[in-house]
PDB file of C-alpha atoms in Angstrom:
ATOM      1  CA  MET A 154      -7.447 -97.544 -87.076  1.00  0.00           C
ATOM      2  CA  VAL A 155      -8.920 -94.260 -85.989  1.00  0.00           C
ATOM      3  CA  ARG A 156     -11.125 -92.405 -88.392  1.00  0.00           C
ATOM      4  CA  GLU A 157      -9.468 -89.627 -90.336  1.00  0.00           C
ATOM      5  CA  ASN A 158     -12.543 -88.175 -91.998  1.00  0.00           C
ATOM      6  CA  GLU A 159     -13.921 -90.946 -94.143  1.00  0.00           C
ATOM      7  CA  ILE A 160     -17.412 -92.441 -94.034  1.00  0.00           C
ATOM      8  CA  ARG A 161     -17.289 -96.217 -93.638  1.00  0.00           C
ATOM      9  CA  ARG A 162     -19.489 -98.942 -95.069  1.00  0.00           C
ATOM     10  CA  ALA A 163     -22.841 -99.197 -93.229  1.00  0.00           C
ATOM     11  CA  GLU A 164     -22.499 -95.728 -91.652  1.00  0.00           C
ATOM     12  CA  VAL A 165     -25.183 -93.129 -92.009  1.00  0.00           C
ATOM     13  CA  ALA A 166     -24.419 -89.433 -92.409  1.00  0.00           C
ATOM     14  CA  VAL A 167     -27.069 -86.813 -92.027  1.00  0.00           C
ATOM     15  CA  ALA A 168     -26.920 -83.081 -92.801  1.00  0.00           C
ATOM     16  CA  PRO A 169     -24.374 -81.561 -90.398  1.00  0.00           C
ATOM     17  CA  PRO A 170     -26.145 -79.953 -87.407  1.00  0.00           C
ATOM     18  CA  VAL A 171     -26.813 -76.233 -87.644  1.00  0.00           C
ATOM     19  CA  ALA A 172     -24.792 -75.382 -84.576  1.00  0.00           C
ATOM     20  CA  GLU A 173     -26.362 -72.062 -83.629  1.00  0.00           C
ATOM     21  CA  ASP A 174     -28.472 -72.897 -80.591  1.00  0.00           C
ATOM     22  CA  ALA A 175     -25.813 -71.907 -78.077  1.00  0.00           C
ATOM     23  CA  GLY A 176     -22.194 -70.741 -78.185  1.00  0.00           C
ATOM     24  CA  LEU A 177     -19.097 -71.980 -76.366  1.00  0.00           C
ATOM     25  CA  ALA A 178     -16.009 -70.126 -75.159  1.00  0.00           C
ATOM     26  CA  PHE A 179     -12.698 -71.973 -75.050  1.00  0.00           C
ATOM     27  CA  ILE A 180     -11.498 -71.224 -71.471  1.00  0.00           C
ATOM     28  CA  GLY A 181      -8.206 -73.043 -71.569  1.00  0.00           C
ATOM     29  CA  CYS A 182      -6.063 -75.565 -73.425  1.00  0.00           C
ATOM     30  CA  ILE A 183      -5.076 -79.153 -72.718  1.00  0.00           C
ATOM     31  CA  GLY A 184      -1.593 -80.492 -73.222  1.00  0.00           C
ATOM     32  CA  THR A 185      -1.119 -84.242 -73.720  1.00  0.00           C
ATOM     33  CA  PRO A 186       1.653 -86.439 -75.198  1.00  0.00           C
ATOM     34  CA  TRP A 187      -0.554 -87.250 -78.252  1.00  0.00           C
ATOM     35  CA  THR A 188       0.018 -85.185 -81.314  1.00  0.00           C
ATOM     36  CA  SER A 189      -1.948 -87.297 -83.736  1.00  0.00           C
ATOM     37  CA  ARG A 190      -5.343 -88.961 -83.454  1.00  0.00           C
ATOM     38  CA  LEU A 191      -3.619 -92.200 -84.447  1.00  0.00           C
ATOM     39  CA  LEU A 192      -1.830 -92.279 -81.130  1.00  0.00           C
ATOM     40  CA  CYS A 193      -4.498 -91.140 -78.619  1.00  0.00           C
ATOM     41  CA  PRO A 194      -5.826 -93.705 -76.177  1.00  0.00           C
ATOM     42  CA  ARG A 195      -9.418 -94.888 -76.779  1.00  0.00           C
ATOM     43  CA  GLN A 196     -10.047 -94.186 -73.076  1.00  0.00           C
ATOM     44  CA  GLY A 197      -7.904 -92.340 -70.569  1.00  0.00           C
ATOM     45  CA  ARG A 198      -6.413 -94.236 -67.579  1.00  0.00           C
ATOM     46  CA  LEU A 199      -5.746 -92.871 -64.131  1.00  0.00           C
ATOM     47  CA  ASP A 200      -2.246 -94.323 -64.212  1.00  0.00           C
ATOM     48  CA  GLY A 201      -1.585 -92.733 -67.653  1.00  0.00           C
ATOM     49  CA  PRO A 202       1.018 -90.065 -68.474  1.00  0.00           C
ATOM     50  CA  ASP A 203       0.915 -86.625 -66.875  1.00  0.00           C
ATOM     51  CA  CYS A 204      -1.142 -84.064 -68.825  1.00  0.00           C
ATOM     52  CA  ARG A 205      -1.556 -80.311 -68.373  1.00  0.00           C
ATOM     53  CA  ILE A 206      -4.734 -78.279 -68.191  1.00  0.00           C
ATOM     54  CA  GLU A 207      -4.069 -74.542 -68.622  1.00  0.00           C
ATOM     55  CA  LEU A 208      -6.776 -72.039 -67.767  1.00  0.00           C
ATOM     56  CA  PHE A 209      -6.869 -68.723 -69.620  1.00  0.00           C
ATOM     57  CA  ALA A 210      -7.444 -65.464 -67.726  1.00  0.00           C
ATOM     58  CA  PRO A 211      -9.819 -64.476 -66.225  1.00  0.00           C
ATOM     59  CA  TRP A 212     -10.984 -68.035 -65.692  1.00  0.00           C
ATOM     60  CA  ASP A 213      -7.856 -69.100 -63.737  1.00  0.00           C
ATOM     61  CA  GLU A 214      -9.353 -67.435 -60.684  1.00  0.00           C
ATOM     62  CA  GLY A 215     -12.046 -70.097 -60.819  1.00  0.00           C
ATOM     63  CA  LEU A 216      -9.501 -72.713 -59.750  1.00  0.00           C
ATOM     64  CA  ASP A 217      -9.617 -71.518 -56.169  1.00  0.00           C
ATOM     65  CA  GLY A 218     -10.409 -74.488 -53.926  1.00  0.00           C
ATOM     66  CA  ILE A 219      -9.862 -77.209 -56.544  1.00  0.00           C
ATOM     67  CA  GLU A 220      -6.987 -78.830 -54.679  1.00  0.00           C
ATOM     68  CA  ALA A 221      -9.560 -80.243 -52.281  1.00  0.00           C
ATOM     69  CA  TYR A 222     -10.628 -82.763 -54.921  1.00  0.00           C
ATOM     70  CA  GLU A 223      -8.651 -85.815 -56.090  1.00  0.00           C
ATOM     71  CA  ARG A 224     -10.913 -86.488 -59.061  1.00  0.00           C
ATOM     72  CA  LEU A 225     -12.139 -83.940 -61.570  1.00  0.00           C
ATOM     73  CA  GLU A 226     -14.532 -84.127 -64.444  1.00  0.00           C
ATOM     74  CA  VAL A 227     -13.064 -82.479 -67.558  1.00  0.00           C
ATOM     75  CA  LEU A 228     -15.094 -81.325 -70.566  1.00  0.00           C
ATOM     76  CA  TYR A 229     -13.346 -80.522 -73.817  1.00  0.00           C
ATOM     77  CA  TRP A 230     -14.100 -79.780 -77.424  1.00  0.00           C
ATOM     78  CA  LEU A 231     -13.167 -82.464 -79.891  1.00  0.00           C
ATOM     79  CA  HIS A 232     -12.122 -79.978 -82.466  1.00  0.00           C
ATOM     80  CA  GLU A 233     -11.063 -82.382 -85.217  1.00  0.00           C
ATOM     81  CA  SER A 234     -14.317 -84.431 -85.210  1.00  0.00           C
ATOM     82  CA  ARG A 235     -16.952 -84.519 -87.882  1.00  0.00           C
ATOM     83  CA  ARG A 236     -20.492 -84.141 -86.519  1.00  0.00           C
ATOM     84  CA  ASP A 237     -22.797 -85.760 -89.024  1.00  0.00           C
ATOM     85  CA  LEU A 238     -22.529 -89.566 -88.540  1.00  0.00           C
ATOM     86  CA  VAL A 239     -25.728 -90.831 -86.872  1.00  0.00           C
ATOM     87  CA  ARG A 240     -24.680 -94.492 -87.333  1.00  0.00           C
ATOM     88  CA  GLN A 241     -21.079 -95.484 -87.018  1.00  0.00           C
ATOM     89  CA  SER A 242     -18.894 -98.586 -87.527  1.00  0.00           C
ATOM     90  CA  PRO A 243     -16.189 -98.599 -84.885  1.00  0.00           C
ATOM     91  CA  ARG A 244     -14.738-101.855 -86.138  1.00  0.00           C
ATOM     92  CA  ASN A 245     -15.122-100.871 -89.862  1.00  0.00           C
ATOM     93  CA  ASP A 246     -16.593-104.342 -90.404  1.00  0.00           C
ATOM     94  CA  GLY A 247     -19.812-103.530 -92.237  1.00  0.00           C
ATOM     95  CA  SER A 248     -21.853-103.342 -89.006  1.00  0.00           C
ATOM     96  CA  ALA A 249     -22.961 -99.979 -87.572  1.00  0.00           C
ATOM     97  CA  ARG A 250     -24.804 -98.693 -84.494  1.00  0.00           C
ATOM     98  CA  GLY A 251     -26.138 -95.443 -83.222  1.00  0.00           C
ATOM     99  CA  VAL A 252     -23.798 -92.646 -82.134  1.00  0.00           C
ATOM    100  CA  PHE A 253     -25.436 -92.484 -78.665  1.00  0.00           C
ATOM    101  CA  SER A 254     -24.489 -96.106 -77.930  1.00  0.00           C
ATOM    102  CA  LEU A 255     -20.841 -95.211 -78.580  1.00  0.00           C
ATOM    103  CA  ARG A 256     -18.252 -92.974 -76.906  1.00  0.00           C
ATOM    104  CA  SER A 257     -16.865 -92.105 -80.269  1.00  0.00           C
ATOM    105  CA  PRO A 258     -15.419 -88.557 -80.694  1.00  0.00           C
ATOM    106  CA  VAL A 259     -17.698 -88.141 -83.730  1.00  0.00           C
ATOM    107  CA  ARG A 260     -20.973 -86.723 -82.386  1.00  0.00           C
ATOM    108  CA  PRO A 261     -23.453 -83.956 -83.261  1.00  0.00           C
ATOM    109  CA  ASN A 262     -21.936 -81.932 -80.338  1.00  0.00           C
ATOM    110  CA  PRO A 263     -18.390 -83.214 -80.075  1.00  0.00           C
ATOM    111  CA  ILE A 264     -17.876 -82.734 -76.335  1.00  0.00           C
ATOM    112  CA  GLY A 265     -15.484 -85.163 -74.653  1.00  0.00           C
ATOM    113  CA  THR A 266     -15.663 -85.937 -70.927  1.00  0.00           C
ATOM    114  CA  SER A 267     -13.010 -87.576 -68.725  1.00  0.00           C
ATOM    115  CA  VAL A 268     -12.532 -88.178 -65.075  1.00  0.00           C
ATOM    116  CA  VAL A 269      -8.986 -87.390 -64.171  1.00  0.00           C
ATOM    117  CA  GLY A 270      -6.778 -87.650 -61.091  1.00  0.00           C
ATOM    118  CA  LEU A 271      -5.449 -84.258 -59.947  1.00  0.00           C
ATOM    119  CA  LEU A 272      -1.751 -84.545 -59.107  1.00  0.00           C
ATOM    120  CA  ARG A 273      -1.096 -80.826 -58.368  1.00  0.00           C
ATOM    121  CA  ARG A 274      -1.795 -77.292 -59.284  1.00  0.00           C
ATOM    122  CA  GLU A 275       0.852 -74.896 -60.588  1.00  0.00           C
ATOM    123  CA  GLY A 276      -0.680 -71.422 -60.835  1.00  0.00           C
ATOM    124  CA  ASN A 277      -3.102 -71.380 -63.766  1.00  0.00           C
ATOM    125  CA  MET A 278      -2.172 -74.980 -64.652  1.00  0.00           C
ATOM    126  CA  LEU A 279      -3.273 -78.355 -63.402  1.00  0.00           C
ATOM    127  CA  ILE A 280      -1.219 -81.535 -63.765  1.00  0.00           C
ATOM    128  CA  VAL A 281      -3.570 -84.501 -64.126  1.00  0.00           C
ATOM    129  CA  ARG A 282      -3.745 -88.127 -65.326  1.00  0.00           C
ATOM    130  CA  GLY A 283      -6.582 -89.837 -67.113  1.00  0.00           C
ATOM    131  CA  LEU A 284      -7.034 -87.826 -70.285  1.00  0.00           C
ATOM    132  CA  ASP A 285      -7.373 -89.365 -73.773  1.00  0.00           C
ATOM    133  CA  CYS A 286      -7.408 -86.293 -76.037  1.00  0.00           C
ATOM    134  CA  LEU A 287      -5.114 -84.732 -78.567  1.00  0.00           C
ATOM    135  CA  ASP A 288      -2.511 -82.176 -77.562  1.00  0.00           C
ATOM    136  CA  GLY A 289      -4.005 -78.675 -77.978  1.00  0.00           C
ATOM    137  CA  THR A 290      -7.594 -79.711 -77.301  1.00  0.00           C
ATOM    138  CA  PRO A 291      -9.741 -76.699 -76.245  1.00  0.00           C
ATOM    139  CA  LEU A 292     -11.020 -76.788 -72.614  1.00  0.00           C
ATOM    140  CA  LEU A 293     -14.714 -76.207 -71.942  1.00  0.00           C
ATOM    141  CA  ASP A 294     -15.234 -76.934 -68.239  1.00  0.00           C
ATOM    142  CA  LEU A 295     -13.872 -78.506 -65.066  1.00  0.00           C
ATOM    143  CA  LYS A 296     -15.894 -79.762 -62.068  1.00  0.00           C
ATOM    144  CA  PRO A 297     -15.272 -81.891 -59.056  1.00  0.00           C
ATOM    145  CA  ASP A 298     -16.221 -85.472 -59.954  1.00  0.00           C
ATOM    146  CA  ARG A 299     -19.726 -86.191 -58.847  1.00  0.00           C
ATOM    147  CA  THR A 300     -18.760 -89.135 -56.726  1.00  0.00           C
ATOM    148  CA  SER A 301     -16.579 -86.983 -54.492  1.00  0.00           C
ATOM    149  CA  PHE A 302     -18.628 -83.779 -54.417  1.00  0.00           C
ATOM    150  CA  THR A 303     -21.128 -82.872 -51.691  1.00  0.00           C
ATOM    151  CA  PRO A 304     -23.168 -79.769 -52.441  1.00  0.00           C
ATOM    152  CA  LEU A 305     -22.353 -76.775 -50.225  1.00  0.00           C
ATOM    153  CA  ALA A 306     -25.643 -75.070 -50.933  1.00  0.00           C
ATOM    154  CA  PRO A 307     -28.693 -75.938 -48.895  1.00  0.00           C
ATOM    155  CA  PRO A 308     -30.838 -78.785 -50.174  1.00  0.00           C
ATOM    156  CA  GLN A 309     -33.928 -78.211 -52.302  1.00  0.00           C
ATOM    157  CA  PRO A 310     -37.232 -80.142 -52.427  1.00  0.00           C
ATOM    158  CA  GLY A 311     -36.138 -82.220 -55.420  1.00  0.00           C
ATOM    159  CA  ASP A 312     -33.275 -83.738 -53.437  1.00  0.00           C
ATOM    160  CA  PHE A 313     -35.774 -85.804 -51.510  1.00  0.00           C
ATOM    161  CA  GLU A 314     -38.051 -86.915 -54.356  1.00  0.00           C
ATOM    162  CA  THR A 315     -37.961 -90.631 -55.300  1.00  0.00           C
ATOM    163  CA  GLY A 316     -39.708 -92.582 -57.990  1.00  0.00           C
ATOM    164  CA  ALA A 317     -42.978 -94.343 -57.532  1.00  0.00           C
TER     165      ALA A 317
ATOM    166  CA  MET B  80     -32.108 -70.896 -51.852  1.00  0.00           C
ATOM    167  CA  VAL B  81     -31.113 -71.317 -55.456  1.00  0.00           C
ATOM    168  CA  ARG B  82     -29.770 -68.277 -57.217  1.00  0.00           C
ATOM    169  CA  GLU B  83     -32.200 -66.416 -59.375  1.00  0.00           C
ATOM    170  CA  ASN B  84     -29.821 -64.035 -61.109  1.00  0.00           C
ATOM    171  CA  GLU B  85     -28.291 -62.020 -58.310  1.00  0.00           C
ATOM    172  CA  ILE B  86     -24.641 -61.633 -57.435  1.00  0.00           C
ATOM    173  CA  ARG B  87     -23.995 -62.433 -53.795  1.00  0.00           C
ATOM    174  CA  ARG B  88     -21.564 -60.957 -51.296  1.00  0.00           C
ATOM    175  CA  ALA B  89     -17.885 -62.090 -51.921  1.00  0.00           C
ATOM    176  CA  GLU B  90     -18.711 -63.350 -55.422  1.00  0.00           C
ATOM    177  CA  VAL B  91     -16.622 -62.182 -58.354  1.00  0.00           C
ATOM    178  CA  ALA B  92     -18.114 -61.487 -61.781  1.00  0.00           C
ATOM    179  CA  VAL B  93     -15.997 -61.119 -64.919  1.00  0.00           C
ATOM    180  CA  ALA B  94     -16.987 -59.967 -68.351  1.00  0.00           C
ATOM    181  CA  PRO B  95     -19.314 -62.587 -69.718  1.00  0.00           C
ATOM    182  CA  PRO B  96     -17.464 -64.961 -72.077  1.00  0.00           C
ATOM    183  CA  VAL B  97     -17.547 -64.247 -75.764  1.00  0.00           C
ATOM    184  CA  ALA B  98     -19.106 -67.479 -76.700  1.00  0.00           C
ATOM    185  CA  GLU B  99     -18.117 -67.776 -80.363  1.00  0.00           C
ATOM    186  CA  ASP B 100     -15.393 -70.385 -80.358  1.00  0.00           C
ATOM    187  CA  ALA B 101     -17.763 -73.267 -81.223  1.00  0.00           C
ATOM    188  CA  GLY B 102     -21.496 -73.737 -81.689  1.00  0.00           C
ATOM    189  CA  LEU B 103     -23.970 -76.199 -80.247  1.00  0.00           C
ATOM    190  CA  ALA B 104     -27.027 -77.737 -81.717  1.00  0.00           C
ATOM    191  CA  PHE B 105     -29.899 -78.752 -79.394  1.00  0.00           C
ATOM    192  CA  ILE B 106     -30.578 -82.368 -80.423  1.00  0.00           C
ATOM    193  CA  GLY B 107     -33.486 -83.070 -78.067  1.00  0.00           C
ATOM    194  CA  CYS B 108     -35.350 -82.006 -74.983  1.00  0.00           C
ATOM    195  CA  ILE B 109     -35.474 -83.259 -71.437  1.00  0.00           C
ATOM    196  CA  GLY B 110     -38.683 -83.602 -69.493  1.00  0.00           C
ATOM    197  CA  THR B 111     -38.536 -83.604 -65.661  1.00  0.00           C
ATOM    198  CA  PRO B 112     -40.986 -82.916 -62.826  1.00  0.00           C
ATOM    199  CA  TRP B 113     -39.232 -79.622 -61.928  1.00  0.00           C
ATOM    200  CA  THR B 114     -40.728 -76.508 -63.457  1.00  0.00           C
ATOM    201  CA  SER B 115     -38.763 -74.067 -61.372  1.00  0.00           C
ATOM    202  CA  ARG B 116     -35.156 -73.880 -60.319  1.00  0.00           C
ATOM    203  CA  LEU B 117     -36.330 -73.546 -56.748  1.00  0.00           C
ATOM    204  CA  LEU B 118     -37.523 -77.202 -56.872  1.00  0.00           C
ATOM    205  CA  CYS B 119     -34.731 -78.969 -58.758  1.00  0.00           C
ATOM    206  CA  PRO B 120     -32.473 -81.396 -56.907  1.00  0.00           C
ATOM    207  CA  ARG B 121     -28.962 -80.260 -56.212  1.00  0.00           C
ATOM    208  CA  GLN B 122     -27.888 -83.669 -57.537  1.00  0.00           C
ATOM    209  CA  GLY B 123     -29.883 -86.319 -59.390  1.00  0.00           C
ATOM    210  CA  ARG B 124     -30.441 -89.707 -57.715  1.00  0.00           C
ATOM    211  CA  LEU B 125     -30.791 -93.055 -59.431  1.00  0.00           C
ATOM    212  CA  ASP B 126     -33.912 -93.801 -57.430  1.00  0.00           C
ATOM    213  CA  GLY B 127     -35.395 -90.370 -58.304  1.00  0.00           C
ATOM    214  CA  PRO B 128     -38.623 -89.795 -60.365  1.00  0.00           C
ATOM    215  CA  ASP B 129     -38.863 -90.955 -63.983  1.00  0.00           C
ATOM    216  CA  CYS B 130     -37.734 -88.381 -66.549  1.00  0.00           C
ATOM    217  CA  ARG B 131     -37.943 -88.328 -70.337  1.00  0.00           C
ATOM    218  CA  ILE B 132     -35.254 -87.620 -72.864  1.00  0.00           C
ATOM    219  CA  GLU B 133     -36.669 -86.963 -76.320  1.00  0.00           C
ATOM    220  CA  LEU B 134     -34.402 -87.024 -79.359  1.00  0.00           C
ATOM    221  CA  PHE B 135     -35.248 -84.775 -82.334  1.00  0.00           C
ATOM    222  CA  ALA B 136     -34.990 -86.176 -85.917  1.00  0.00           C
ATOM    223  CA  PRO B 137     -32.640 -87.026 -87.531  1.00  0.00           C
ATOM    224  CA  TRP B 138     -30.787 -87.767 -84.237  1.00  0.00           C
ATOM    225  CA  ASP B 139     -33.220 -90.361 -82.968  1.00  0.00           C
ATOM    226  CA  GLU B 140     -31.613 -92.904 -85.317  1.00  0.00           C
ATOM    227  CA  GLY B 141     -28.497 -92.519 -83.149  1.00  0.00           C
ATOM    228  CA  LEU B 142     -30.300 -94.337 -80.310  1.00  0.00           C
ATOM    229  CA  ASP B 143     -29.775 -97.706 -82.064  1.00  0.00           C
ATOM    230  CA  GLY B 144     -28.109-100.072 -79.629  1.00  0.00           C
ATOM    231  CA  ILE B 145     -28.470 -97.869 -76.517  1.00  0.00           C
ATOM    232  CA  GLU B 146     -30.705-100.438 -74.739  1.00  0.00           C
ATOM    233  CA  ALA B 147     -27.487-102.444 -74.063  1.00  0.00           C
ATOM    234  CA  TYR B 148     -26.483 -99.946 -71.403  1.00  0.00           C
ATOM    235  CA  GLU B 149     -27.986 -99.549 -67.968  1.00  0.00           C
ATOM    236  CA  ARG B 150     -26.167 -96.295 -67.224  1.00  0.00           C
ATOM    237  CA  LEU B 151     -25.922 -93.336 -69.597  1.00  0.00           C
ATOM    238  CA  GLU B 152     -24.007 -90.076 -69.335  1.00  0.00           C
ATOM    239  CA  VAL B 153     -26.298 -87.137 -70.263  1.00  0.00           C
ATOM    240  CA  LEU B 154     -25.023 -83.713 -71.303  1.00  0.00           C
ATOM    241  CA  TYR B 155     -27.419 -80.776 -71.358  1.00  0.00           C
ATOM    242  CA  TRP B 156     -27.476 -77.001 -71.704  1.00  0.00           C
ATOM    243  CA  LEU B 157     -28.210 -75.094 -68.496  1.00  0.00           C
ATOM    244  CA  HIS B 158     -30.166 -72.490 -70.393  1.00  0.00           C
ATOM    245  CA  GLU B 159     -31.150 -70.309 -67.466  1.00  0.00           C
ATOM    246  CA  SER B 160     -27.669 -69.936 -65.975  1.00  0.00           C
ATOM    247  CA  ARG B 161     -25.571 -66.829 -65.985  1.00  0.00           C
ATOM    248  CA  ARG B 162     -21.937 -67.402 -67.170  1.00  0.00           C
ATOM    249  CA  ASP B 163     -19.820 -64.699 -65.616  1.00  0.00           C
ATOM    250  CA  LEU B 164     -19.246 -65.670 -61.902  1.00  0.00           C
ATOM    251  CA  VAL B 165     -15.660 -66.851 -61.499  1.00  0.00           C
ATOM    252  CA  ARG B 166     -16.089 -66.997 -57.697  1.00  0.00           C
ATOM    253  CA  GLN B 167     -19.302 -68.143 -56.147  1.00  0.00           C
ATOM    254  CA  SER B 168     -20.896 -68.356 -52.687  1.00  0.00           C
ATOM    255  CA  PRO B 169     -23.070 -71.441 -52.572  1.00  0.00           C
ATOM    256  CA  ARG B 170     -24.093 -70.898 -48.962  1.00  0.00           C
ATOM    257  CA  ASN B 171     -24.516 -67.080 -49.486  1.00  0.00           C
ATOM    258  CA  ASP B 172     -22.541 -66.625 -46.251  1.00  0.00           C
ATOM    259  CA  GLY B 173     -19.856 -64.138 -47.310  1.00  0.00           C
ATOM    260  CA  SER B 174     -17.381 -66.848 -48.349  1.00  0.00           C
ATOM    261  CA  ALA B 175     -16.700 -67.704 -51.979  1.00  0.00           C
ATOM    262  CA  ARG B 176     -14.662 -70.170 -53.988  1.00  0.00           C
ATOM    263  CA  GLY B 177     -13.761 -70.767 -57.632  1.00  0.00           C
ATOM    264  CA  VAL B 178     -16.411 -72.042 -60.033  1.00  0.00           C
ATOM    265  CA  PHE B 179     -14.261 -75.086 -60.973  1.00  0.00           C
ATOM    266  CA  SER B 180     -14.368 -76.385 -57.419  1.00  0.00           C
ATOM    267  CA  LEU B 181     -18.137 -76.388 -57.577  1.00  0.00           C
ATOM    268  CA  ARG B 182     -20.806 -78.210 -59.564  1.00  0.00           C
ATOM    269  CA  SER B 183     -22.938 -75.072 -59.651  1.00  0.00           C
ATOM    270  CA  PRO B 184     -25.026 -74.569 -62.880  1.00  0.00           C
ATOM    271  CA  VAL B 185     -23.479 -71.125 -63.173  1.00  0.00           C
ATOM    272  CA  ARG B 186     -20.311 -71.665 -65.303  1.00  0.00           C
ATOM    273  CA  PRO B 187     -18.570 -70.051 -68.283  1.00  0.00           C
ATOM    274  CA  ASN B 188     -19.941 -72.947 -70.478  1.00  0.00           C
ATOM    275  CA  PRO B 189     -23.084 -73.989 -68.635  1.00  0.00           C
ATOM    276  CA  ILE B 190     -23.057 -77.681 -69.560  1.00  0.00           C
ATOM    277  CA  GLY B 191     -24.591 -80.050 -67.024  1.00  0.00           C
ATOM    278  CA  THR B 192     -23.679 -83.737 -66.837  1.00  0.00           C
ATOM    279  CA  SER B 193     -25.524 -86.561 -65.061  1.00  0.00           C
ATOM    280  CA  VAL B 194     -25.274 -90.283 -64.971  1.00  0.00           C
ATOM    281  CA  VAL B 195     -28.755 -91.821 -65.307  1.00  0.00           C
ATOM    282  CA  GLY B 196     -30.305 -95.188 -65.107  1.00  0.00           C
ATOM    283  CA  LEU B 197     -32.033 -96.223 -68.358  1.00  0.00           C
ATOM    284  CA  LEU B 198     -35.434 -97.771 -67.585  1.00  0.00           C
ATOM    285  CA  ARG B 199     -36.611 -98.213 -71.195  1.00  0.00           C
ATOM    286  CA  ARG B 200     -36.773 -96.803 -74.685  1.00  0.00           C
ATOM    287  CA  GLU B 201     -40.041 -95.737 -76.348  1.00  0.00           C
ATOM    288  CA  GLY B 202     -39.271 -94.845 -79.984  1.00  0.00           C
ATOM    289  CA  ASN B 203     -37.371 -91.518 -79.968  1.00  0.00           C
ATOM    290  CA  MET B 204     -37.735 -91.159 -76.214  1.00  0.00           C
ATOM    291  CA  LEU B 205     -35.791 -92.620 -73.242  1.00  0.00           C
ATOM    292  CA  ILE B 206     -37.234 -93.033 -69.783  1.00  0.00           C
ATOM    293  CA  VAL B 207     -34.487 -92.519 -67.223  1.00  0.00           C
ATOM    294  CA  ARG B 208     -33.837 -91.751 -63.560  1.00  0.00           C
ATOM    295  CA  GLY B 209     -31.051 -89.642 -62.024  1.00  0.00           C
ATOM    296  CA  LEU B 210     -31.563 -86.205 -63.612  1.00  0.00           C
ATOM    297  CA  ASP B 211     -31.486 -82.929 -61.735  1.00  0.00           C
ATOM    298  CA  CYS B 212     -32.431 -80.386 -64.379  1.00  0.00           C
ATOM    299  CA  LEU B 213     -35.353 -78.191 -65.169  1.00  0.00           C
ATOM    300  CA  ASP B 214     -38.265 -79.373 -67.349  1.00  0.00           C
ATOM    301  CA  GLY B 215     -37.498 -78.323 -70.941  1.00  0.00           C
ATOM    302  CA  THR B 216     -33.719 -78.418 -70.678  1.00  0.00           C
ATOM    303  CA  PRO B 217     -32.106 -78.706 -74.092  1.00  0.00           C
ATOM    304  CA  LEU B 218     -30.174 -81.966 -74.778  1.00  0.00           C
ATOM    305  CA  LEU B 219     -26.607 -81.859 -76.044  1.00  0.00           C
ATOM    306  CA  ASP B 220     -25.340 -85.449 -75.929  1.00  0.00           C
ATOM    307  CA  LEU B 221     -25.855 -88.995 -74.622  1.00  0.00           C
ATOM    308  CA  LYS B 222     -23.183 -91.611 -74.204  1.00  0.00           C
ATOM    309  CA  PRO B 223     -22.837 -94.975 -72.456  1.00  0.00           C
ATOM    310  CA  ASP B 224     -21.385 -94.327 -69.010  1.00  0.00           C
ATOM    311  CA  ARG B 225     -17.635 -94.725 -69.065  1.00  0.00           C
ATOM    312  CA  THR B 226     -17.700 -97.343 -66.299  1.00  0.00           C
ATOM    313  CA  SER B 227     -19.856 -99.701 -68.373  1.00  0.00           C
ATOM    314  CA  PHE B 228     -18.434 -99.061 -71.832  1.00  0.00           C
ATOM    315  CA  THR B 229     -15.706-101.115 -73.574  1.00  0.00           C
ATOM    316  CA  PRO B 230     -14.477 -99.624 -76.835  1.00  0.00           C
ATOM    317  CA  LEU B 231     -15.434-101.627 -79.860  1.00  0.00           C
ATOM    318  CA  ALA B 232     -12.726-100.112 -82.024  1.00  0.00           C
ATOM    319  CA  PRO B 233      -9.281-101.624 -82.049  1.00  0.00           C
ATOM    320  CA  PRO B 234      -6.847-100.279 -79.374  1.00  0.00           C
ATOM    321  CA  GLN B 235      -4.315 -97.566 -80.108  1.00  0.00           C
ATOM    322  CA  PRO B 236      -0.784 -97.034 -78.798  1.00  0.00           C
ATOM    323  CA  GLY B 237      -1.972 -94.539 -76.176  1.00  0.00           C
ATOM    324  CA  ASP B 238      -4.088 -97.196 -74.495  1.00  0.00           C
ATOM    325  CA  PHE B 239      -0.921 -98.870 -73.213  1.00  0.00           C
ATOM    326  CA  GLU B 240       0.948 -95.736 -72.042  1.00  0.00           C
ATOM    327  CA  THR B 241       1.401 -95.268 -68.311  1.00  0.00           C
ATOM    328  CA  GLY B 242       3.018 -92.468 -66.280  1.00  0.00           C
ATOM    329  CA  ALA B 243       6.570 -92.499 -65.131  1.00  0.00           C
TER     330      ALA B 243
END
């Protein structure tokens, strides 16, 4: 069962983070078939149901050129997640492990990331597959997936540095 | 050449986003060899130089179990980036395209993501390869890479839904 807001046996809560180091703007909204956290997939799948990503003005102009990419990285704000559980028990079985060894939505900065398949663009809207989030999730960012993106800008010295 | 803070020909700036929809806490700090944006790689490489990811207390406890993963997704705050360029010209050649079809650090919510190789953990510090960011970049999140992570929690109905 997905967590509602309870703390489970063996979990460790710390003081909620003071979230004032930087501020986010919600630049769009994500539409999915899942209206409750009890129904969301644990992980999106590229053959999953169609979902919508709507960009708010003036950010819709930033979609120019996006049709060139089949795979996009999507960043979104997990707006229903608590932020204070440094150890979590995904199986609720009395064992727990650190939040950074989990892809749980409960995190100090609850940012979700997915790689989606872009089916088409309709104006300020993208139709995609591969999301796992709740209907109405706020959008933070969109980028071409790293595996399909080649920088357009000239290379820099660091591009050629390798480890010892 | 990397952008310092100038606006280039053909680029479109909008009003900077009002970044008050959600707040971030910097939970750690990233150490890399690159002390100027003019030196950073355009994209990290898994055979790049060793970098350090330091977790601040109390979040270091969240590292428990992370050694099980060879690949981690790292989210960080691109603290030197402007946020208002909806169309950008990576080649500075008079052509421009939308920010969401680029992996430029200049974005309405300047969050960088990398997939890194974990070499080892030293207490509250991880030694990794594959980063591309400036020395001193604030850390937002760490997760096992999606391609190597299998959810521990029981499946939910959405896990089995496919598109028409």
